[in-house]
Amino acid sequence: MTLRRCVSFSLYARLAGYGFRKHATYVGAALAGAFTNSVFGVLRAYILIALWQARPGLAGYDVTAAVTFCFVTQAFIGPMQLLGGGLTLPERIRTGDIALDLVRPAPLQLWLLAEDLGRAAYQLLLRGLPPMLAGAAVFGITVPRDPARWAGVLACVTAGVVVSFAWRYLVCLSVCWLADDRGVMVCSMLLTTLLSGMMVPLTLFPGALGELVRALPWAAMAQAPADVYLGTAPAGPTLAFQAAWGAALLALGALATRAVRHRVVIQGG
């Protein structure tokens, strides 16, 4: 049993490395994305500065914290695929190649998760750091000095990637039941953009609505790790919240994968 676990760990570690190397091929695209994220981060920052100057202390943040939140969430766009995408599964379902994926020597969901973690690590370095550096250079954002908080941030970012993957995996599997997945993809992008904290802090939502959006899985993708970075939320409970949603969504993905095994259809064939 121990040998089998070691072999499984080695396989997933190799898959994560493969995901990193595969996306490292497209350095130009990553740098272009980093530049775009940095520019839009500056634009978002000026909007938030104007808002916080008009309403000081809004949502419990000062101006510096609001600007820091802006660039931290900009850094999450690539690693967590907050605008959607990152998986080639829909096309493989349409062509029927999913049949080959389902007979691989590892569960399809875990196989793709390992690759996605490698992709996210690369995106965090190439697309995540430049917006943070731009924010530090232009606005002087907050940078944690406590190594323990950095460890908590890294753990929460990893958990956020897992939640993001689990959600995107479910969206991709919808292709098995839909002839065209574009509508689902657009709805997913809108929900993630609005409810993850990417646009504005979710603490701006009032009352019961605010409590609801902060309890949904999208909050685990950007808002939760950003709060840990800012020190406005403890790492332990935040990580538990993310882990709960990650486990729930992965379990739904596993059930959906079982259903897919009985519904492999080559569209147009």
PDB file of N, CA, C and O in Angstrom, residues 13-78:
ATOM      1  N   ALA A  13       2.944  14.316  -9.114  1.00  0.00           N
ATOM      2  CA  ALA A  13       4.016  15.307  -9.117  1.00  0.00           C
ATOM      3  C   ALA A  13       4.539  15.522 -10.537  1.00  0.00           C
ATOM      4  O   ALA A  13       4.807  16.667 -10.955  1.00  0.00           O
ATOM      5  N   ARG A  14       4.661  14.449 -11.296  1.00  0.00           N
ATOM      6  CA  ARG A  14       5.096  14.562 -12.692  1.00  0.00           C
ATOM      7  C   ARG A  14       4.064  15.315 -13.528  1.00  0.00           C
ATOM      8  O   ARG A  14       4.414  16.104 -14.406  1.00  0.00           O
ATOM      9  N   LEU A  15       2.793  15.058 -13.259  1.00  0.00           N
ATOM     10  CA  LEU A  15       1.738  15.751 -13.996  1.00  0.00           C
ATOM     11  C   LEU A  15       1.760  17.248 -13.684  1.00  0.00           C
ATOM     12  O   LEU A  15       1.558  18.085 -14.571  1.00  0.00           O
ATOM     13  N   ALA A  16       1.994  17.593 -12.409  1.00  0.00           N
ATOM     14  CA  ALA A  16       2.091  19.010 -12.049  1.00  0.00           C
ATOM     15  C   ALA A  16       3.285  19.656 -12.750  1.00  0.00           C
ATOM     16  O   ALA A  16       3.188  20.774 -13.272  1.00  0.00           O
ATOM     17  N   GLY A  17       4.406  18.941 -12.789  1.00  0.00           N
ATOM     18  CA  GLY A  17       5.571  19.455 -13.502  1.00  0.00           C
ATOM     19  C   GLY A  17       5.304  19.611 -14.988  1.00  0.00           C
ATOM     20  O   GLY A  17       5.744  20.576 -15.622  1.00  0.00           O
ATOM     21  N   TYR A  18       4.553  18.648 -15.547  1.00  0.00           N
ATOM     22  CA  TYR A  18       4.186  18.739 -16.965  1.00  0.00           C
ATOM     23  C   TYR A  18       3.318  19.958 -17.224  1.00  0.00           C
ATOM     24  O   TYR A  18       3.511  20.676 -18.213  1.00  0.00           O
ATOM     25  N   GLY A  19       2.343  20.211 -16.324  1.00  0.00           N
ATOM     26  CA  GLY A  19       1.493  21.387 -16.485  1.00  0.00           C
ATOM     27  C   GLY A  19       2.297  22.671 -16.424  1.00  0.00           C
ATOM     28  O   GLY A  19       2.030  23.621 -17.189  1.00  0.00           O
ATOM     29  N   PHE A  20       3.295  22.720 -15.546  1.00  0.00           N
ATOM     30  CA  PHE A  20       4.155  23.905 -15.449  1.00  0.00           C
ATOM     31  C   PHE A  20       4.945  24.093 -16.737  1.00  0.00           C
ATOM     32  O   PHE A  20       4.984  25.178 -17.310  1.00  0.00           O
ATOM     33  N   ARG A  21       5.588  23.010 -17.212  1.00  0.00           N
ATOM     34  CA  ARG A  21       6.434  23.113 -18.401  1.00  0.00           C
ATOM     35  C   ARG A  21       5.616  23.426 -19.653  1.00  0.00           C
ATOM     36  O   ARG A  21       6.062  24.184 -20.522  1.00  0.00           O
ATOM     37  N   LYS A  22       4.433  22.855 -19.751  1.00  0.00           N
ATOM     38  CA  LYS A  22       3.590  23.076 -20.931  1.00  0.00           C
ATOM     39  C   LYS A  22       3.245  24.542 -21.075  1.00  0.00           C
ATOM     40  O   LYS A  22       3.324  25.108 -22.176  1.00  0.00           O
ATOM     41  N   HIS A  23       2.879  25.188 -19.969  1.00  0.00           N
ATOM     42  CA  HIS A  23       2.507  26.601 -20.049  1.00  0.00           C
ATOM     43  C   HIS A  23       3.727  27.509 -20.077  1.00  0.00           C
ATOM     44  O   HIS A  23       3.638  28.652 -20.526  1.00  0.00           O
ATOM     45  N   ALA A  24       4.880  26.986 -19.616  1.00  0.00           N
ATOM     46  CA  ALA A  24       6.107  27.777 -19.696  1.00  0.00           C
ATOM     47  C   ALA A  24       6.556  27.971 -21.139  1.00  0.00           C
ATOM     48  O   ALA A  24       7.411  28.824 -21.423  1.00  0.00           O
ATOM     49  N   THR A  25       5.983  27.196 -22.058  1.00  0.00           N
ATOM     50  CA  THR A  25       6.306  27.353 -23.479  1.00  0.00           C
ATOM     51  C   THR A  25       5.821  28.696 -24.006  1.00  0.00           C
ATOM     52  O   THR A  25       6.426  29.278 -24.905  1.00  0.00           O
ATOM     53  N   TYR A  26       4.742  29.208 -23.413  1.00  0.00           N
ATOM     54  CA  TYR A  26       4.103  30.425 -23.927  1.00  0.00           C
ATOM     55  C   TYR A  26       4.467  31.619 -23.048  1.00  0.00           C
ATOM     56  O   TYR A  26       3.610  32.238 -22.416  1.00  0.00           O
ATOM     57  N   VAL A  27       5.748  31.928 -23.007  1.00  0.00           N
ATOM     58  CA  VAL A  27       6.232  33.031 -22.165  1.00  0.00           C
ATOM     59  C   VAL A  27       5.661  34.362 -22.643  1.00  0.00           C
ATOM     60  O   VAL A  27       5.224  35.198 -21.845  1.00  0.00           O
ATOM     61  N   GLY A  28       5.646  34.568 -23.956  1.00  0.00           N
ATOM     62  CA  GLY A  28       5.142  35.824 -24.503  1.00  0.00           C
ATOM     63  C   GLY A  28       3.693  36.066 -24.124  1.00  0.00           C
ATOM     64  O   GLY A  28       3.323  37.193 -23.741  1.00  0.00           O
ATOM     65  N   ALA A  29       2.868  35.027 -24.216  1.00  0.00           N
ATOM     66  CA  ALA A  29       1.456  35.169 -23.865  1.00  0.00           C
ATOM     67  C   ALA A  29       1.293  35.487 -22.374  1.00  0.00           C
ATOM     68  O   ALA A  29       0.461  36.319 -21.995  1.00  0.00           O
ATOM     69  N   ALA A  30       2.118  34.841 -21.540  1.00  0.00           N
ATOM     70  CA  ALA A  30       2.037  35.097 -20.102  1.00  0.00           C
ATOM     71  C   ALA A  30       2.441  36.529 -19.773  1.00  0.00           C
ATOM     72  O   ALA A  30       1.791  37.200 -18.961  1.00  0.00           O
ATOM     73  N   LEU A  31       3.485  37.020 -20.405  1.00  0.00           N
ATOM     74  CA  LEU A  31       3.938  38.391 -20.153  1.00  0.00           C
ATOM     75  C   LEU A  31       2.913  39.406 -20.666  1.00  0.00           C
ATOM     76  O   LEU A  31       2.689  40.444 -20.039  1.00  0.00           O
ATOM     77  N   ALA A  32       2.292  39.098 -21.814  1.00  0.00           N
ATOM     78  CA  ALA A  32       1.245  39.987 -22.325  1.00  0.00           C
ATOM     79  C   ALA A  32       0.070  40.028 -21.361  1.00  0.00           C
ATOM     80  O   ALA A  32      -0.501  41.100 -21.103  1.00  0.00           O
ATOM     81  N   GLY A  33      -0.299  38.861 -20.808  1.00  0.00           N
ATOM     82  CA  GLY A  33      -1.369  38.824 -19.823  1.00  0.00           C
ATOM     83  C   GLY A  33      -1.000  39.582 -18.561  1.00  0.00           C
ATOM     84  O   GLY A  33      -1.835  40.271 -17.969  1.00  0.00           O
ATOM     85  N   ALA A  34       0.271  39.477 -18.145  1.00  0.00           N
ATOM     86  CA  ALA A  34       0.722  40.199 -16.961  1.00  0.00           C
ATOM     87  C   ALA A  34       0.656  41.706 -17.181  1.00  0.00           C
ATOM     88  O   ALA A  34       0.248  42.463 -16.293  1.00  0.00           O
ATOM     89  N   PHE A  35       1.036  42.151 -18.386  1.00  0.00           N
ATOM     90  CA  PHE A  35       0.972  43.584 -18.696  1.00  0.00           C
ATOM     91  C   PHE A  35      -0.474  44.068 -18.673  1.00  0.00           C
ATOM     92  O   PHE A  35      -0.783  45.123 -18.096  1.00  0.00           O
ATOM     93  N   THR A  36      -1.373  43.281 -19.274  1.00  0.00           N
ATOM     94  CA  THR A  36      -2.785  43.653 -19.292  1.00  0.00           C
ATOM     95  C   THR A  36      -3.353  43.718 -17.874  1.00  0.00           C
ATOM     96  O   THR A  36      -4.067  44.668 -17.518  1.00  0.00           O
ATOM     97  N   ASN A  37      -3.038  42.712 -17.066  1.00  0.00           N
ATOM     98  CA  ASN A  37      -3.522  42.708 -15.684  1.00  0.00           C
ATOM     99  C   ASN A  37      -2.994  43.905 -14.901  1.00  0.00           C
ATOM    100  O   ASN A  37      -3.703  44.473 -14.061  1.00  0.00           O
ATOM    101  N   SER A  38      -1.754  44.291 -15.167  1.00  0.00           N
ATOM    102  CA  SER A  38      -1.162  45.433 -14.468  1.00  0.00           C
ATOM    103  C   SER A  38      -1.855  46.727 -14.860  1.00  0.00           C
ATOM    104  O   SER A  38      -2.173  47.570 -14.001  1.00  0.00           O
ATOM    105  N   VAL A  39      -2.115  46.901 -16.164  1.00  0.00           N
ATOM    106  CA  VAL A  39      -2.777  48.124 -16.631  1.00  0.00           C
ATOM    107  C   VAL A  39      -4.179  48.234 -16.053  1.00  0.00           C
ATOM    108  O   VAL A  39      -4.577  49.292 -15.537  1.00  0.00           O
ATOM    109  N   PHE A  40      -4.936  47.152 -16.138  1.00  0.00           N
ATOM    110  CA  PHE A  40      -6.287  47.184 -15.586  1.00  0.00           C
ATOM    111  C   PHE A  40      -6.259  47.325 -14.070  1.00  0.00           C
ATOM    112  O   PHE A  40      -7.185  47.890 -13.477  1.00  0.00           O
ATOM    113  N   GLY A  41      -5.199  46.817 -13.424  1.00  0.00           N
ATOM    114  CA  GLY A  41      -5.055  47.005 -11.993  1.00  0.00           C
ATOM    115  C   GLY A  41      -4.903  48.476 -11.637  1.00  0.00           C
ATOM    116  O   GLY A  41      -5.501  48.951 -10.663  1.00  0.00           O
ATOM    117  N   VAL A  42      -4.120  49.201 -12.417  1.00  0.00           N
ATOM    118  CA  VAL A  42      -3.950  50.637 -12.181  1.00  0.00           C
ATOM    119  C   VAL A  42      -5.282  51.363 -12.355  1.00  0.00           C
ATOM    120  O   VAL A  42      -5.654  52.233 -11.548  1.00  0.00           O
ATOM    121  N   LEU A  43      -6.024  51.007 -13.400  1.00  0.00           N
ATOM    122  CA  LEU A  43      -7.329  51.638 -13.628  1.00  0.00           C
ATOM    123  C   LEU A  43      -8.293  51.336 -12.475  1.00  0.00           C
ATOM    124  O   LEU A  43      -8.986  52.234 -11.977  1.00  0.00           O
ATOM    125  N   ARG A  44      -8.332  50.071 -12.048  1.00  0.00           N
ATOM    126  CA  ARG A  44      -9.188  49.700 -10.919  1.00  0.00           C
ATOM    127  C   ARG A  44      -8.771  50.436  -9.656  1.00  0.00           C
ATOM    128  O   ARG A  44      -9.620  50.885  -8.871  1.00  0.00           O
ATOM    129  N   ALA A  45      -7.470  50.577  -9.460  1.00  0.00           N
ATOM    130  CA  ALA A  45      -6.970  51.222  -8.249  1.00  0.00           C
ATOM    131  C   ALA A  45      -7.431  52.669  -8.166  1.00  0.00           C
ATOM    132  O   ALA A  45      -7.857  53.137  -7.099  1.00  0.00           O
ATOM    133  N   TYR A  46      -7.377  53.385  -9.266  1.00  0.00           N
ATOM    134  CA  TYR A  46      -7.811  54.781  -9.244  1.00  0.00           C
ATOM    135  C   TYR A  46      -9.308  54.898  -8.956  1.00  0.00           C
ATOM    136  O   TYR A  46      -9.759  55.825  -8.270  1.00  0.00           O
ATOM    137  N   ILE A  47     -10.086  53.951  -9.473  1.00  0.00           N
ATOM    138  CA  ILE A  47     -11.529  53.949  -9.179  1.00  0.00           C
ATOM    139  C   ILE A  47     -11.770  53.700  -7.686  1.00  0.00           C
ATOM    140  O   ILE A  47     -12.580  54.387  -7.041  1.00  0.00           O
ATOM    141  N   LEU A  48     -11.040  52.732  -7.134  1.00  0.00           N
ATOM    142  CA  LEU A  48     -11.200  52.443  -5.716  1.00  0.00           C
ATOM    143  C   LEU A  48     -10.707  53.588  -4.842  1.00  0.00           C
ATOM    144  O   LEU A  48     -11.288  53.869  -3.790  1.00  0.00           O
ATOM    145  N   ILE A  49      -9.645  54.247  -5.261  1.00  0.00           N
ATOM    146  CA  ILE A  49      -9.149  55.401  -4.495  1.00  0.00           C
ATOM    147  C   ILE A  49     -10.212  56.489  -4.435  1.00  0.00           C
ATOM    148  O   ILE A  49     -10.479  57.075  -3.370  1.00  0.00           O
ATOM    149  N   ALA A  50     -10.846  56.769  -5.578  1.00  0.00           N
ATOM    150  CA  ALA A  50     -11.907  57.777  -5.597  1.00  0.00           C
ATOM    151  C   ALA A  50     -13.072  57.372  -4.694  1.00  0.00           C
ATOM    152  O   ALA A  50     -13.639  58.204  -3.960  1.00  0.00           O
ATOM    153  N   LEU A  51     -13.423  56.085  -4.732  1.00  0.00           N
ATOM    154  CA  LEU A  51     -14.526  55.599  -3.899  1.00  0.00           C
ATOM    155  C   LEU A  51     -14.183  55.701  -2.428  1.00  0.00           C
ATOM    156  O   LEU A  51     -14.997  56.157  -1.610  1.00  0.00           O
ATOM    157  N   TRP A  52     -12.970  55.288  -2.052  1.00  0.00           N
ATOM    158  CA  TRP A  52     -12.598  55.304  -0.639  1.00  0.00           C
ATOM    159  C   TRP A  52     -12.323  56.715  -0.126  1.00  0.00           C
ATOM    160  O   TRP A  52     -12.471  56.976   1.062  1.00  0.00           O
ATOM    161  N   GLN A  53     -11.948  57.619  -0.998  1.00  0.00           N
ATOM    162  CA  GLN A  53     -11.806  59.011  -0.575  1.00  0.00           C
ATOM    163  C   GLN A  53     -13.167  59.638  -0.291  1.00  0.00           C
ATOM    164  O   GLN A  53     -13.301  60.477   0.606  1.00  0.00           O
ATOM    165  N   ALA A  54     -14.171  59.198  -1.046  1.00  0.00           N
ATOM    166  CA  ALA A  54     -15.527  59.694  -0.807  1.00  0.00           C
ATOM    167  C   ALA A  54     -16.154  59.030   0.411  1.00  0.00           C
ATOM    168  O   ALA A  54     -16.955  59.646   1.116  1.00  0.00           O
ATOM    169  N   ARG A  55     -15.786  57.748   0.651  1.00  0.00           N
ATOM    170  CA  ARG A  55     -16.334  57.002   1.783  1.00  0.00           C
ATOM    171  C   ARG A  55     -15.192  56.373   2.573  1.00  0.00           C
ATOM    172  O   ARG A  55     -14.934  55.171   2.441  1.00  0.00           O
ATOM    173  N   PRO A  56     -14.469  57.135   3.385  1.00  0.00           N
ATOM    174  CA  PRO A  56     -13.332  56.583   4.139  1.00  0.00           C
ATOM    175  C   PRO A  56     -13.781  55.434   5.058  1.00  0.00           C
ATOM    176  O   PRO A  56     -14.837  55.497   5.677  1.00  0.00           O
ATOM    177  N   GLY A  57     -12.948  54.398   5.106  1.00  0.00           N
ATOM    178  CA  GLY A  57     -13.254  53.269   5.979  1.00  0.00           C
ATOM    179  C   GLY A  57     -14.322  52.339   5.448  1.00  0.00           C
ATOM    180  O   GLY A  57     -14.785  51.456   6.169  1.00  0.00           O
ATOM    181  N   LEU A  58     -14.701  52.501   4.180  1.00  0.00           N
ATOM    182  CA  LEU A  58     -15.735  51.663   3.589  1.00  0.00           C
ATOM    183  C   LEU A  58     -15.327  50.191   3.653  1.00  0.00           C
ATOM    184  O   LEU A  58     -14.185  49.845   3.346  1.00  0.00           O
ATOM    185  N   ALA A  59     -16.271  49.339   4.058  1.00  0.00           N
ATOM    186  CA  ALA A  59     -16.068  47.889   4.130  1.00  0.00           C
ATOM    187  C   ALA A  59     -14.948  47.492   5.083  1.00  0.00           C
ATOM    188  O   ALA A  59     -14.427  46.371   5.002  1.00  0.00           O
ATOM    189  N   GLY A  60     -14.555  48.404   5.964  1.00  0.00           N
ATOM    190  CA  GLY A  60     -13.508  48.094   6.928  1.00  0.00           C
ATOM    191  C   GLY A  60     -12.100  48.241   6.393  1.00  0.00           C
ATOM    192  O   GLY A  60     -11.139  47.897   7.083  1.00  0.00           O
ATOM    193  N   TYR A  61     -11.940  48.746   5.151  1.00  0.00           N
ATOM    194  CA  TYR A  61     -10.627  48.948   4.550  1.00  0.00           C
ATOM    195  C   TYR A  61     -10.292  50.434   4.540  1.00  0.00           C
ATOM    196  O   TYR A  61     -11.189  51.278   4.403  1.00  0.00           O
ATOM    197  N   ASP A  62      -9.012  50.768   4.676  1.00  0.00           N
ATOM    198  CA  ASP A  62      -8.582  52.119   4.358  1.00  0.00           C
ATOM    199  C   ASP A  62      -8.166  52.157   2.889  1.00  0.00           C
ATOM    200  O   ASP A  62      -8.251  51.143   2.181  1.00  0.00           O
ATOM    201  N   VAL A  63      -7.714  53.306   2.406  1.00  0.00           N
ATOM    202  CA  VAL A  63      -7.382  53.438   0.989  1.00  0.00           C
ATOM    203  C   VAL A  63      -6.259  52.488   0.600  1.00  0.00           C
ATOM    204  O   VAL A  63      -6.314  51.822  -0.450  1.00  0.00           O
ATOM    205  N   THR A  64      -5.234  52.390   1.438  1.00  0.00           N
ATOM    206  CA  THR A  64      -4.099  51.517   1.124  1.00  0.00           C
ATOM    207  C   THR A  64      -4.532  50.056   1.031  1.00  0.00           C
ATOM    208  O   THR A  64      -4.116  49.323   0.128  1.00  0.00           O
ATOM    209  N   ALA A  65      -5.387  49.633   1.960  1.00  0.00           N
ATOM    210  CA  ALA A  65      -5.860  48.248   1.942  1.00  0.00           C
ATOM    211  C   ALA A  65      -6.711  47.986   0.702  1.00  0.00           C
ATOM    212  O   ALA A  65      -6.622  46.909   0.097  1.00  0.00           O
ATOM    213  N   ALA A  66      -7.532  48.964   0.306  1.00  0.00           N
ATOM    214  CA  ALA A  66      -8.375  48.786  -0.881  1.00  0.00           C
ATOM    215  C   ALA A  66      -7.523  48.658  -2.140  1.00  0.00           C
ATOM    216  O   ALA A  66      -7.790  47.806  -3.001  1.00  0.00           O
ATOM    217  N   VAL A  67      -6.483  49.488  -2.244  1.00  0.00           N
ATOM    218  CA  VAL A  67      -5.595  49.411  -3.411  1.00  0.00           C
ATOM    219  C   VAL A  67      -4.807  48.101  -3.398  1.00  0.00           C
ATOM    220  O   VAL A  67      -4.615  47.462  -4.439  1.00  0.00           O
ATOM    221  N   THR A  68      -4.359  47.699  -2.217  1.00  0.00           N
ATOM    222  CA  THR A  68      -3.657  46.413  -2.107  1.00  0.00           C
ATOM    223  C   THR A  68      -4.564  45.265  -2.521  1.00  0.00           C
ATOM    224  O   THR A  68      -4.148  44.362  -3.259  1.00  0.00           O
ATOM    225  N   PHE A  69      -5.805  45.306  -2.061  1.00  0.00           N
ATOM    226  CA  PHE A  69      -6.782  44.284  -2.456  1.00  0.00           C
ATOM    227  C   PHE A  69      -6.924  44.241  -3.972  1.00  0.00           C
ATOM    228  O   PHE A  69      -7.005  43.160  -4.567  1.00  0.00           O
ATOM    229  N   CYS A  70      -6.930  45.396  -4.599  1.00  0.00           N
ATOM    230  CA  CYS A  70      -7.060  45.470  -6.056  1.00  0.00           C
ATOM    231  C   CYS A  70      -5.934  44.708  -6.748  1.00  0.00           C
ATOM    232  O   CYS A  70      -6.187  43.858  -7.612  1.00  0.00           O
ATOM    233  N   PHE A  71      -4.708  44.955  -6.365  1.00  0.00           N
ATOM    234  CA  PHE A  71      -3.580  44.326  -7.063  1.00  0.00           C
ATOM    235  C   PHE A  71      -3.398  42.858  -6.668  1.00  0.00           C
ATOM    236  O   PHE A  71      -2.925  42.055  -7.482  1.00  0.00           O
ATOM    237  N   VAL A  72      -3.770  42.501  -5.452  1.00  0.00           N
ATOM    238  CA  VAL A  72      -3.707  41.097  -5.062  1.00  0.00           C
ATOM    239  C   VAL A  72      -4.686  40.284  -5.898  1.00  0.00           C
ATOM    240  O   VAL A  72      -4.344  39.210  -6.415  1.00  0.00           O
ATOM    241  N   THR A  73      -5.909  40.783  -6.053  1.00  0.00           N
ATOM    242  CA  THR A  73      -6.893  40.048  -6.852  1.00  0.00           C
ATOM    243  C   THR A  73      -6.527  40.064  -8.332  1.00  0.00           C
ATOM    244  O   THR A  73      -6.817  39.106  -9.055  1.00  0.00           O
ATOM    245  N   GLN A  74      -5.877  41.128  -8.812  1.00  0.00           N
ATOM    246  CA  GLN A  74      -5.384  41.114 -10.187  1.00  0.00           C
ATOM    247  C   GLN A  74      -4.346  40.005 -10.376  1.00  0.00           C
ATOM    248  O   GLN A  74      -4.304  39.353 -11.422  1.00  0.00           O
ATOM    249  N   ALA A  75      -3.535  39.793  -9.349  1.00  0.00           N
ATOM    250  CA  ALA A  75      -2.522  38.738  -9.425  1.00  0.00           C
ATOM    251  C   ALA A  75      -3.147  37.351  -9.440  1.00  0.00           C
ATOM    252  O   ALA A  75      -2.529  36.397  -9.913  1.00  0.00           O
ATOM    253  N   PHE A  76      -4.387  37.224  -8.946  1.00  0.00           N
ATOM    254  CA  PHE A  76      -5.054  35.924  -8.903  1.00  0.00           C
ATOM    255  C   PHE A  76      -5.750  35.568 -10.214  1.00  0.00           C
ATOM    256  O   PHE A  76      -6.159  34.415 -10.385  1.00  0.00           O
ATOM    257  N   ILE A  77      -5.911  36.506 -11.114  1.00  0.00           N
ATOM    258  CA  ILE A  77      -6.697  36.261 -12.329  1.00  0.00           C
ATOM    259  C   ILE A  77      -6.135  35.084 -13.123  1.00  0.00           C
ATOM    260  O   ILE A  77      -6.871  34.189 -13.540  1.00  0.00           O
ATOM    261  N   GLY A  78      -4.816  35.084 -13.360  1.00  0.00           N
ATOM    262  CA  GLY A  78      -4.197  34.020 -14.133  1.00  0.00           C
ATOM    263  C   GLY A  78      -4.159  32.687 -13.410  1.00  0.00           C
ATOM    264  O   GLY A  78      -4.637  31.676 -13.932  1.00  0.00           O
TER     265      GLY A  78
END
